[in-house]
């Protein structure tokens, strides 16, 4: 199945669509979503991406992340992917957006206008093994310290946004 992503300008306004892998080869700016789910103890649910992912497989990252489909809002995409990847639903609130760019060794790159959503959940995730290799809850400061010590174990976008996310949760 051909997957399409939404191309955007530097302000996040839609300017077109394109085939997902082609856009990742060309490094064009496109819309993305990142979901961060906290439990009532203040721990963040993180996942280790399945090794078979088209990039960043085997790395730890936020609760889930993906791309809205053409005609789908960022929030609807966040809700859909949370259920598809982690096997549960919860209320999500959009917190902020950020843009980042990274080129990977496999010739693909991410150039994303990323909408960050935050949710609360105290249940047991039921992750899709095709998407998620492992998962765990971590306190934010413990995560930040581990990311500093073992940066190579984490996705680029999580490293790019973690300080802003922690600041947002304290505000």
PDB file of N, CA and C in Angstrom, residues 22-122:
ATOM      1  N   UNK A  22       9.614   8.264  -0.679  1.00  0.00           N
ATOM      2  CA  UNK A  22      10.204   9.243  -1.610  1.00  0.00           C
ATOM      3  C   UNK A  22      10.515  10.554  -0.880  1.00  0.00           C
ATOM      4  N   UNK A  23       9.582  11.013  -0.059  1.00  0.00           N
ATOM      5  CA  UNK A  23       9.759  12.255   0.701  1.00  0.00           C
ATOM      6  C   UNK A  23      10.920  12.105   1.691  1.00  0.00           C
ATOM      7  N   UNK A  24      11.055  10.926   2.293  1.00  0.00           N
ATOM      8  CA  UNK A  24      12.159  10.687   3.224  1.00  0.00           C
ATOM      9  C   UNK A  24      13.502  10.572   2.497  1.00  0.00           C
ATOM     10  N   UNK A  25      13.492  10.169   1.252  1.00  0.00           N
ATOM     11  CA  UNK A  25      14.729  10.159   0.455  1.00  0.00           C
ATOM     12  C   UNK A  25      15.120  11.582   0.062  1.00  0.00           C
ATOM     13  N   UNK A  26      14.117  12.405  -0.257  1.00  0.00           N
ATOM     14  CA  UNK A  26      14.364  13.775  -0.713  1.00  0.00           C
ATOM     15  C   UNK A  26      14.564  14.760   0.434  1.00  0.00           C
ATOM     16  N   UNK A  27      14.173  14.388   1.645  1.00  0.00           N
ATOM     17  CA  UNK A  27      14.338  15.261   2.810  1.00  0.00           C
ATOM     18  C   UNK A  27      13.398  16.446   2.832  1.00  0.00           C
ATOM     19  N   UNK A  28      12.213  16.295   2.237  1.00  0.00           N
ATOM     20  CA  UNK A  28      11.248  17.402   2.209  1.00  0.00           C
ATOM     21  C   UNK A  28      10.530  17.534   3.557  1.00  0.00           C
ATOM     22  N   UNK A  29      10.233  18.777   3.932  1.00  0.00           N
ATOM     23  CA  UNK A  29       9.541  19.057   5.193  1.00  0.00           C
ATOM     24  C   UNK A  29       8.114  18.514   5.135  1.00  0.00           C
ATOM     25  N   UNK A  30       7.749  17.730   6.143  1.00  0.00           N
ATOM     26  CA  UNK A  30       6.415  17.122   6.195  1.00  0.00           C
ATOM     27  C   UNK A  30       5.908  17.076   7.638  1.00  0.00           C
ATOM     28  N   UNK A  31       4.599  16.908   7.753  1.00  0.00           N
ATOM     29  CA  UNK A  31       3.934  16.901   9.067  1.00  0.00           C
ATOM     30  C   UNK A  31       4.151  15.561   9.758  1.00  0.00           C
ATOM     31  N   UNK A  32       4.362  15.626  11.069  1.00  0.00           N
ATOM     32  CA  UNK A  32       4.552  14.434  11.893  1.00  0.00           C
ATOM     33  C   UNK A  32       3.854  14.643  13.230  1.00  0.00           C
ATOM     34  N   UNK A  33       3.698  13.551  13.955  1.00  0.00           N
ATOM     35  CA  UNK A  33       3.149  13.615  15.316  1.00  0.00           C
ATOM     36  C   UNK A  33       4.055  12.819  16.245  1.00  0.00           C
ATOM     37  N   UNK A  34       4.186  13.305  17.469  1.00  0.00           N
ATOM     38  CA  UNK A  34       4.886  12.593  18.537  1.00  0.00           C
ATOM     39  C   UNK A  34       3.991  12.600  19.765  1.00  0.00           C
ATOM     40  N   UNK A  35       3.764  11.416  20.319  1.00  0.00           N
ATOM     41  CA  UNK A  35       2.894  11.262  21.482  1.00  0.00           C
ATOM     42  C   UNK A  35       3.751  10.907  22.694  1.00  0.00           C
ATOM     43  N   UNK A  36       3.486  11.603  23.793  1.00  0.00           N
ATOM     44  CA  UNK A  36       4.150  11.375  25.074  1.00  0.00           C
ATOM     45  C   UNK A  36       3.073  11.069  26.100  1.00  0.00           C
ATOM     46  N   UNK A  37       3.060   9.850  26.628  1.00  0.00           N
ATOM     47  CA  UNK A  37       2.057   9.455  27.616  1.00  0.00           C
ATOM     48  C   UNK A  37       2.738   9.271  28.966  1.00  0.00           C
ATOM     49  N   UNK A  38       2.204   9.978  29.945  1.00  0.00           N
ATOM     50  CA  UNK A  38       2.692   9.912  31.328  1.00  0.00           C
ATOM     51  C   UNK A  38       1.690   9.153  32.191  1.00  0.00           C
ATOM     52  N   UNK A  39       2.187   8.479  33.224  1.00  0.00           N
ATOM     53  CA  UNK A  39       1.276   7.873  34.190  1.00  0.00           C
ATOM     54  C   UNK A  39       1.113   8.806  35.394  1.00  0.00           C
ATOM     55  N   UNK A  40       0.311   8.398  36.355  1.00  0.00           N
ATOM     56  CA  UNK A  40       0.040   9.267  37.506  1.00  0.00           C
ATOM     57  C   UNK A  40       1.253   9.436  38.413  1.00  0.00           C
ATOM     58  N   UNK A  41       2.289   8.618  38.232  1.00  0.00           N
ATOM     59  CA  UNK A  41       3.539   8.777  38.978  1.00  0.00           C
ATOM     60  C   UNK A  41       4.491   9.761  38.300  1.00  0.00           C
ATOM     61  N   UNK A  42       4.098  10.269  37.127  1.00  0.00           N
ATOM     62  CA  UNK A  42       4.960  11.191  36.390  1.00  0.00           C
ATOM     63  C   UNK A  42       5.992  10.502  35.516  1.00  0.00           C
ATOM     64  N   UNK A  43       5.834   9.195  35.312  1.00  0.00           N
ATOM     65  CA  UNK A  43       6.751   8.454  34.445  1.00  0.00           C
ATOM     66  C   UNK A  43       6.256   8.526  32.999  1.00  0.00           C
ATOM     67  N   UNK A  44       7.200   8.550  32.072  1.00  0.00           N
ATOM     68  CA  UNK A  44       6.899   8.571  30.646  1.00  0.00           C
ATOM     69  C   UNK A  44       6.974   7.156  30.093  1.00  0.00           C
ATOM     70  N   UNK A  45       5.992   6.799  29.287  1.00  0.00           N
ATOM     71  CA  UNK A  45       5.996   5.512  28.598  1.00  0.00           C
ATOM     72  C   UNK A  45       6.854   5.657  27.340  1.00  0.00           C
ATOM     73  N   UNK A  46       7.973   4.916  27.305  1.00  0.00           N
ATOM     74  CA  UNK A  46       8.829   4.950  26.122  1.00  0.00           C
ATOM     75  C   UNK A  46       8.826   3.571  25.469  1.00  0.00           C
ATOM     76  N   UNK A  47       9.154   3.555  24.191  1.00  0.00           N
ATOM     77  CA  UNK A  47       9.200   2.301  23.457  1.00  0.00           C
ATOM     78  C   UNK A  47      10.530   2.164  22.729  1.00  0.00           C
ATOM     79  N   UNK A  48      10.929   0.917  22.544  1.00  0.00           N
ATOM     80  CA  UNK A  48      12.073   0.607  21.691  1.00  0.00           C
ATOM     81  C   UNK A  48      11.490   0.199  20.337  1.00  0.00           C
ATOM     82  N   UNK A  49      11.838   0.985  19.304  1.00  0.00           N
ATOM     83  CA  UNK A  49      11.296   0.736  17.976  1.00  0.00           C
ATOM     84  C   UNK A  49      11.710  -0.643  17.466  1.00  0.00           C
ATOM     85  N   UNK A  50      10.789  -1.321  16.786  1.00  0.00           N
ATOM     86  CA  UNK A  50      11.094  -2.625  16.201  1.00  0.00           C
ATOM     87  C   UNK A  50      12.278  -2.482  15.242  1.00  0.00           C
ATOM     88  N   UNK A  51      13.102  -3.497  15.200  1.00  0.00           N
ATOM     89  CA  UNK A  51      14.306  -3.458  14.357  1.00  0.00           C
ATOM     90  C   UNK A  51      13.981  -3.305  12.870  1.00  0.00           C
ATOM     91  N   UNK A  52      12.795  -3.736  12.445  1.00  0.00           N
ATOM     92  CA  UNK A  52      12.435  -3.705  11.028  1.00  0.00           C
ATOM     93  C   UNK A  52      11.904  -2.351  10.551  1.00  0.00           C
ATOM     94  N   UNK A  53      11.884  -1.336  11.404  1.00  0.00           N
ATOM     95  CA  UNK A  53      11.408  -0.011  10.996  1.00  0.00           C
ATOM     96  C   UNK A  53      12.319   0.549   9.905  1.00  0.00           C
ATOM     97  N   UNK A  54      11.790   1.403   9.040  1.00  0.00           N
ATOM     98  CA  UNK A  54      12.561   1.886   7.894  1.00  0.00           C
ATOM     99  C   UNK A  54      13.728   2.795   8.299  1.00  0.00           C
ATOM    100  N   UNK A  55      13.734   3.304   9.498  1.00  0.00           N
ATOM    101  CA  UNK A  55      14.913   3.957  10.081  1.00  0.00           C
ATOM    102  C   UNK A  55      14.759   3.954  11.599  1.00  0.00           C
ATOM    103  N   UNK A  56      15.863   4.091  12.286  1.00  0.00           N
ATOM    104  CA  UNK A  56      15.910   4.182  13.749  1.00  0.00           C
ATOM    105  C   UNK A  56      15.375   2.937  14.455  1.00  0.00           C
ATOM    106  N   UNK A  57      15.378   1.798  13.776  1.00  0.00           N
ATOM    107  CA  UNK A  57      14.960   0.546  14.409  1.00  0.00           C
ATOM    108  C   UNK A  57      15.885   0.186  15.558  1.00  0.00           C
ATOM    109  N   UNK A  58      15.314  -0.345  16.637  1.00  0.00           N
ATOM    110  CA  UNK A  58      16.089  -0.753  17.795  1.00  0.00           C
ATOM    111  C   UNK A  58      16.473   0.377  18.734  1.00  0.00           C
ATOM    112  N   UNK A  59      15.984   1.604  18.462  1.00  0.00           N
ATOM    113  CA  UNK A  59      16.279   2.741  19.342  1.00  0.00           C
ATOM    114  C   UNK A  59      15.082   3.066  20.224  1.00  0.00           C
ATOM    115  N   UNK A  60      15.374   3.567  21.421  1.00  0.00           N
ATOM    116  CA  UNK A  60      14.322   4.006  22.339  1.00  0.00           C
ATOM    117  C   UNK A  60      13.797   5.368  21.900  1.00  0.00           C
ATOM    118  N   UNK A  61      12.499   5.562  22.078  1.00  0.00           N
ATOM    119  CA  UNK A  61      11.864   6.825  21.694  1.00  0.00           C
ATOM    120  C   UNK A  61      10.641   7.075  22.565  1.00  0.00           C
ATOM    121  N   UNK A  62       9.943   8.165  22.263  1.00  0.00           N
ATOM    122  CA  UNK A  62       8.720   8.512  22.996  1.00  0.00           C
ATOM    123  C   UNK A  62       7.647   7.447  22.771  1.00  0.00           C
ATOM    124  N   UNK A  63       6.496   7.623  23.403  1.00  0.00           N
ATOM    125  CA  UNK A  63       5.434   6.618  23.408  1.00  0.00           C
ATOM    126  C   UNK A  63       5.069   6.147  22.014  1.00  0.00           C
ATOM    127  N   UNK A  64       4.861   7.057  21.089  1.00  0.00           N
ATOM    128  CA  UNK A  64       4.668   6.692  19.686  1.00  0.00           C
ATOM    129  C   UNK A  64       4.836   7.921  18.814  1.00  0.00           C
ATOM    130  N   UNK A  65       5.078   7.683  17.533  1.00  0.00           N
ATOM    131  CA  UNK A  65       5.250   8.772  16.587  1.00  0.00           C
ATOM    132  C   UNK A  65       4.914   8.268  15.187  1.00  0.00           C
ATOM    133  N   UNK A  66       4.509   9.197  14.332  1.00  0.00           N
ATOM    134  CA  UNK A  66       4.130   8.811  12.983  1.00  0.00           C
ATOM    135  C   UNK A  66       3.850  10.059  12.155  1.00  0.00           C
ATOM    136  N   UNK A  67       3.053   9.876  11.110  1.00  0.00           N
ATOM    137  CA  UNK A  67       2.668  10.944  10.194  1.00  0.00           C
ATOM    138  C   UNK A  67       1.165  10.926   9.988  1.00  0.00           C
ATOM    139  N   UNK A  68       0.520  12.099  10.011  1.00  0.00           N
ATOM    140  CA  UNK A  68      -0.893  12.135   9.615  1.00  0.00           C
ATOM    141  C   UNK A  68      -1.009  11.794   8.133  1.00  0.00           C
ATOM    142  N   UNK A  69      -2.120  11.186   7.781  1.00  0.00           N
ATOM    143  CA  UNK A  69      -2.429  10.908   6.382  1.00  0.00           C
ATOM    144  C   UNK A  69      -3.093  12.139   5.773  1.00  0.00           C
ATOM    145  N   UNK A  70      -3.021  12.299   4.465  1.00  0.00           N
ATOM    146  CA  UNK A  70      -3.745  13.421   3.840  1.00  0.00           C
ATOM    147  C   UNK A  70      -5.218  13.400   4.257  1.00  0.00           C
ATOM    148  N   UNK A  71      -5.720  14.564   4.683  1.00  0.00           N
ATOM    149  CA  UNK A  71      -7.102  14.682   5.143  1.00  0.00           C
ATOM    150  C   UNK A  71      -7.310  14.338   6.606  1.00  0.00           C
ATOM    151  N   UNK A  72      -6.288  13.898   7.295  1.00  0.00           N
ATOM    152  CA  UNK A  72      -6.373  13.513   8.705  1.00  0.00           C
ATOM    153  C   UNK A  72      -5.725  14.599   9.550  1.00  0.00           C
ATOM    154  N   UNK A  73      -6.367  14.995  10.638  1.00  0.00           N
ATOM    155  CA  UNK A  73      -5.761  15.984  11.519  1.00  0.00           C
ATOM    156  C   UNK A  73      -4.605  15.347  12.292  1.00  0.00           C
ATOM    157  N   UNK A  74      -3.726  16.192  12.801  1.00  0.00           N
ATOM    158  CA  UNK A  74      -2.611  15.703  13.605  1.00  0.00           C
ATOM    159  C   UNK A  74      -3.138  14.955  14.837  1.00  0.00           C
ATOM    160  N   UNK A  75      -4.178  15.487  15.474  1.00  0.00           N
ATOM    161  CA  UNK A  75      -4.716  14.832  16.671  1.00  0.00           C
ATOM    162  C   UNK A  75      -5.324  13.477  16.340  1.00  0.00           C
ATOM    163  N   UNK A  76      -6.072  13.391  15.237  1.00  0.00           N
ATOM    164  CA  UNK A  76      -6.642  12.102  14.841  1.00  0.00           C
ATOM    165  C   UNK A  76      -5.537  11.091  14.545  1.00  0.00           C
ATOM    166  N   UNK A  77      -4.462  11.541  13.908  1.00  0.00           N
ATOM    167  CA  UNK A  77      -3.322  10.661  13.627  1.00  0.00           C
ATOM    168  C   UNK A  77      -2.676  10.191  14.921  1.00  0.00           C
ATOM    169  N   UNK A  78      -2.530  11.093  15.884  1.00  0.00           N
ATOM    170  CA  UNK A  78      -1.941  10.736  17.178  1.00  0.00           C
ATOM    171  C   UNK A  78      -2.787   9.676  17.882  1.00  0.00           C
ATOM    172  N   UNK A  79      -4.098   9.860  17.861  1.00  0.00           N
ATOM    173  CA  UNK A  79      -5.005   8.878  18.484  1.00  0.00           C
ATOM    174  C   UNK A  79      -4.921   7.528  17.763  1.00  0.00           C
ATOM    175  N   UNK A  80      -4.930   7.566  16.450  1.00  0.00           N
ATOM    176  CA  UNK A  80      -4.868   6.341  15.648  1.00  0.00           C
ATOM    177  C   UNK A  80      -3.576   5.580  15.909  1.00  0.00           C
ATOM    178  N   UNK A  81      -2.430   6.278  15.852  1.00  0.00           N
ATOM    179  CA  UNK A  81      -1.152   5.605  16.007  1.00  0.00           C
ATOM    180  C   UNK A  81      -0.908   5.113  17.437  1.00  0.00           C
ATOM    181  N   UNK A  82      -1.416   5.817  18.432  1.00  0.00           N
ATOM    182  CA  UNK A  82      -1.291   5.337  19.807  1.00  0.00           C
ATOM    183  C   UNK A  82      -1.966   3.974  19.933  1.00  0.00           C
ATOM    184  N   UNK A  83      -3.155   3.852  19.384  1.00  0.00           N
ATOM    185  CA  UNK A  83      -3.886   2.582  19.423  1.00  0.00           C
ATOM    186  C   UNK A  83      -3.173   1.512  18.596  1.00  0.00           C
ATOM    187  N   UNK A  84      -2.703   1.872  17.377  1.00  0.00           N
ATOM    188  CA  UNK A  84      -2.036   0.907  16.505  1.00  0.00           C
ATOM    189  C   UNK A  84      -0.696   0.438  17.056  1.00  0.00           C
ATOM    190  N   UNK A  85       0.084   1.342  17.626  1.00  0.00           N
ATOM    191  CA  UNK A  85       1.420   0.985  18.108  1.00  0.00           C
ATOM    192  C   UNK A  85       1.405   0.408  19.514  1.00  0.00           C
ATOM    193  N   UNK A  86       0.694   1.086  20.428  1.00  0.00           N
ATOM    194  CA  UNK A  86       0.781   0.725  21.846  1.00  0.00           C
ATOM    195  C   UNK A  86      -0.448  -0.016  22.379  1.00  0.00           C
ATOM    196  N   UNK A  87      -1.514  -0.110  21.581  1.00  0.00           N
ATOM    197  CA  UNK A  87      -2.661  -0.932  21.949  1.00  0.00           C
ATOM    198  C   UNK A  87      -3.597  -0.338  22.988  1.00  0.00           C
ATOM    199  N   UNK A  88      -3.581   0.973  23.152  1.00  0.00           N
ATOM    200  CA  UNK A  88      -4.527   1.616  24.076  1.00  0.00           C
ATOM    201  C   UNK A  88      -4.857   3.009  23.573  1.00  0.00           C
ATOM    202  N   UNK A  89      -5.902   3.573  24.179  1.00  0.00           N
ATOM    203  CA  UNK A  89      -6.315   4.943  23.873  1.00  0.00           C
ATOM    204  C   UNK A  89      -6.368   5.742  25.165  1.00  0.00           C
ATOM    205  N   UNK A  90      -6.154   7.034  25.041  1.00  0.00           N
ATOM    206  CA  UNK A  90      -6.335   7.959  26.150  1.00  0.00           C
ATOM    207  C   UNK A  90      -6.556   9.340  25.554  1.00  0.00           C
ATOM    208  N   UNK A  91      -7.025  10.269  26.374  1.00  0.00           N
ATOM    209  CA  UNK A  91      -7.189  11.638  25.895  1.00  0.00           C
ATOM    210  C   UNK A  91      -5.822  12.224  25.598  1.00  0.00           C
ATOM    211  N   UNK A  92      -5.733  12.973  24.496  1.00  0.00           N
ATOM    212  CA  UNK A  92      -4.479  13.622  24.123  1.00  0.00           C
ATOM    213  C   UNK A  92      -4.708  15.109  23.953  1.00  0.00           C
ATOM    214  N   UNK A  93      -3.707  15.885  24.358  1.00  0.00           N
ATOM    215  CA  UNK A  93      -3.750  17.342  24.221  1.00  0.00           C
ATOM    216  C   UNK A  93      -2.509  17.774  23.460  1.00  0.00           C
ATOM    217  N   UNK A  94      -2.699  18.640  22.442  1.00  0.00           N
ATOM    218  CA  UNK A  94      -1.531  19.137  21.722  1.00  0.00           C
ATOM    219  C   UNK A  94      -0.808  20.148  22.606  1.00  0.00           C
ATOM    220  N   UNK A  95       0.490  19.956  22.762  1.00  0.00           N
ATOM    221  CA  UNK A  95       1.291  20.799  23.648  1.00  0.00           C
ATOM    222  C   UNK A  95       2.047  21.878  22.870  1.00  0.00           C
ATOM    223  N   UNK A  96       2.771  21.484  21.845  1.00  0.00           N
ATOM    224  CA  UNK A  96       3.567  22.420  21.049  1.00  0.00           C
ATOM    225  C   UNK A  96       4.021  21.703  19.789  1.00  0.00           C
ATOM    226  N   UNK A  97       4.688  22.439  18.919  1.00  0.00           N
ATOM    227  CA  UNK A  97       5.276  21.870  17.702  1.00  0.00           C
ATOM    228  C   UNK A  97       6.741  22.271  17.635  1.00  0.00           C
ATOM    229  N   UNK A  98       7.530  21.474  16.917  1.00  0.00           N
ATOM    230  CA  UNK A  98       8.931  21.811  16.672  1.00  0.00           C
ATOM    231  C   UNK A  98       9.339  21.225  15.328  1.00  0.00           C
ATOM    232  N   UNK A  99      10.407  21.761  14.780  1.00  0.00           N
ATOM    233  CA  UNK A  99      10.913  21.281  13.499  1.00  0.00           C
ATOM    234  C   UNK A  99      12.325  20.747  13.701  1.00  0.00           C
ATOM    235  N   UNK A 100      12.625  19.654  13.039  1.00  0.00           N
ATOM    236  CA  UNK A 100      13.975  19.117  13.088  1.00  0.00           C
ATOM    237  C   UNK A 100      14.322  18.463  11.758  1.00  0.00           C
ATOM    238  N   UNK A 101      15.615  18.244  11.569  1.00  0.00           N
ATOM    239  CA  UNK A 101      16.115  17.622  10.344  1.00  0.00           C
ATOM    240  C   UNK A 101      17.307  16.745  10.690  1.00  0.00           C
ATOM    241  N   UNK A 102      17.298  15.512  10.163  1.00  0.00           N
ATOM    242  CA  UNK A 102      18.405  14.574  10.370  1.00  0.00           C
ATOM    243  C   UNK A 102      18.523  13.662   9.150  1.00  0.00           C
ATOM    244  N   UNK A 103      19.758  13.388   8.734  1.00  0.00           N
ATOM    245  CA  UNK A 103      20.018  12.454   7.641  1.00  0.00           C
ATOM    246  C   UNK A 103      20.539  11.160   8.255  1.00  0.00           C
ATOM    247  N   UNK A 104      19.986  10.026   7.815  1.00  0.00           N
ATOM    248  CA  UNK A 104      20.381   8.720   8.340  1.00  0.00           C
ATOM    249  C   UNK A 104      21.388   8.043   7.417  1.00  0.00           C
ATOM    250  N   UNK A 105      22.081   7.055   7.955  1.00  0.00           N
ATOM    251  CA  UNK A 105      23.094   6.326   7.190  1.00  0.00           C
ATOM    252  C   UNK A 105      22.508   5.558   5.999  1.00  0.00           C
ATOM    253  N   UNK A 106      21.215   5.230   6.053  1.00  0.00           N
ATOM    254  CA  UNK A 106      20.603   4.437   4.986  1.00  0.00           C
ATOM    255  C   UNK A 106      20.108   5.285   3.806  1.00  0.00           C
ATOM    256  N   UNK A 107      20.467   6.574   3.781  1.00  0.00           N
ATOM    257  CA  UNK A 107      20.059   7.438   2.678  1.00  0.00           C
ATOM    258  C   UNK A 107      18.737   8.143   2.887  1.00  0.00           C
ATOM    259  N   UNK A 108      18.016   7.779   3.930  1.00  0.00           N
ATOM    260  CA  UNK A 108      16.762   8.454   4.254  1.00  0.00           C
ATOM    261  C   UNK A 108      17.035   9.607   5.201  1.00  0.00           C
ATOM    262  N   UNK A 109      16.087  10.519   5.285  1.00  0.00           N
ATOM    263  CA  UNK A 109      16.210  11.608   6.243  1.00  0.00           C
ATOM    264  C   UNK A 109      14.838  11.962   6.776  1.00  0.00           C
ATOM    265  N   UNK A 110      14.841  12.615   7.912  1.00  0.00           N
ATOM    266  CA  UNK A 110      13.616  13.175   8.494  1.00  0.00           C
ATOM    267  C   UNK A 110      13.772  14.684   8.475  1.00  0.00           C
ATOM    268  N   UNK A 111      12.777  15.340   7.958  1.00  0.00           N
ATOM    269  CA  UNK A 111      12.678  16.799   8.026  1.00  0.00           C
ATOM    270  C   UNK A 111      11.219  17.048   8.378  1.00  0.00           C
ATOM    271  N   UNK A 112      10.974  17.165   9.682  1.00  0.00           N
ATOM    272  CA  UNK A 112       9.596  17.125  10.163  1.00  0.00           C
ATOM    273  C   UNK A 112       9.174  18.381  10.912  1.00  0.00           C
ATOM    274  N   UNK A 113       7.916  18.732  10.664  1.00  0.00           N
ATOM    275  CA  UNK A 113       7.201  19.711  11.466  1.00  0.00           C
ATOM    276  C   UNK A 113       6.356  18.848  12.386  1.00  0.00           C
ATOM    277  N   UNK A 114       6.813  18.680  13.617  1.00  0.00           N
ATOM    278  CA  UNK A 114       6.295  17.670  14.528  1.00  0.00           C
ATOM    279  C   UNK A 114       5.354  18.272  15.567  1.00  0.00           C
ATOM    280  N   UNK A 115       4.126  17.768  15.597  1.00  0.00           N
ATOM    281  CA  UNK A 115       3.114  18.175  16.577  1.00  0.00           C
ATOM    282  C   UNK A 115       3.228  17.235  17.783  1.00  0.00           C
ATOM    283  N   UNK A 116       3.483  17.789  18.954  1.00  0.00           N
ATOM    284  CA  UNK A 116       3.678  16.997  20.176  1.00  0.00           C
ATOM    285  C   UNK A 116       2.371  16.949  20.969  1.00  0.00           C
ATOM    286  N   UNK A 117       1.954  15.722  21.302  1.00  0.00           N
ATOM    287  CA  UNK A 117       0.735  15.490  22.081  1.00  0.00           C
ATOM    288  C   UNK A 117       1.099  14.812  23.390  1.00  0.00           C
ATOM    289  N   UNK A 118       0.350  15.168  24.437  1.00  0.00           N
ATOM    290  CA  UNK A 118       0.564  14.599  25.762  1.00  0.00           C
ATOM    291  C   UNK A 118      -0.723  13.947  26.240  1.00  0.00           C
ATOM    292  N   UNK A 119      -0.574  12.746  26.843  1.00  0.00           N
ATOM    293  CA  UNK A 119      -1.703  12.032  27.403  1.00  0.00           C
ATOM    294  C   UNK A 119      -1.354  11.454  28.759  1.00  0.00           C
ATOM    295  N   UNK A 120      -2.387  10.944  29.433  1.00  0.00           N
ATOM    296  CA  UNK A 120      -2.227  10.292  30.743  1.00  0.00           C
ATOM    297  C   UNK A 120      -2.847   8.905  30.653  1.00  0.00           C
ATOM    298  N   UNK A 121      -2.139   7.916  31.230  1.00  0.00           N
ATOM    299  CA  UNK A 121      -2.611   6.531  31.166  1.00  0.00           C
ATOM    300  C   UNK A 121      -1.950   5.747  32.286  1.00  0.00           C
ATOM    301  N   UNK A 122      -2.742   4.941  32.991  1.00  0.00           N
ATOM    302  CA  UNK A 122      -2.196   4.134  34.077  1.00  0.00           C
ATOM    303  C   UNK A 122      -2.384   2.639  33.854  1.00  0.00           C
TER     304      UNK A 122
END
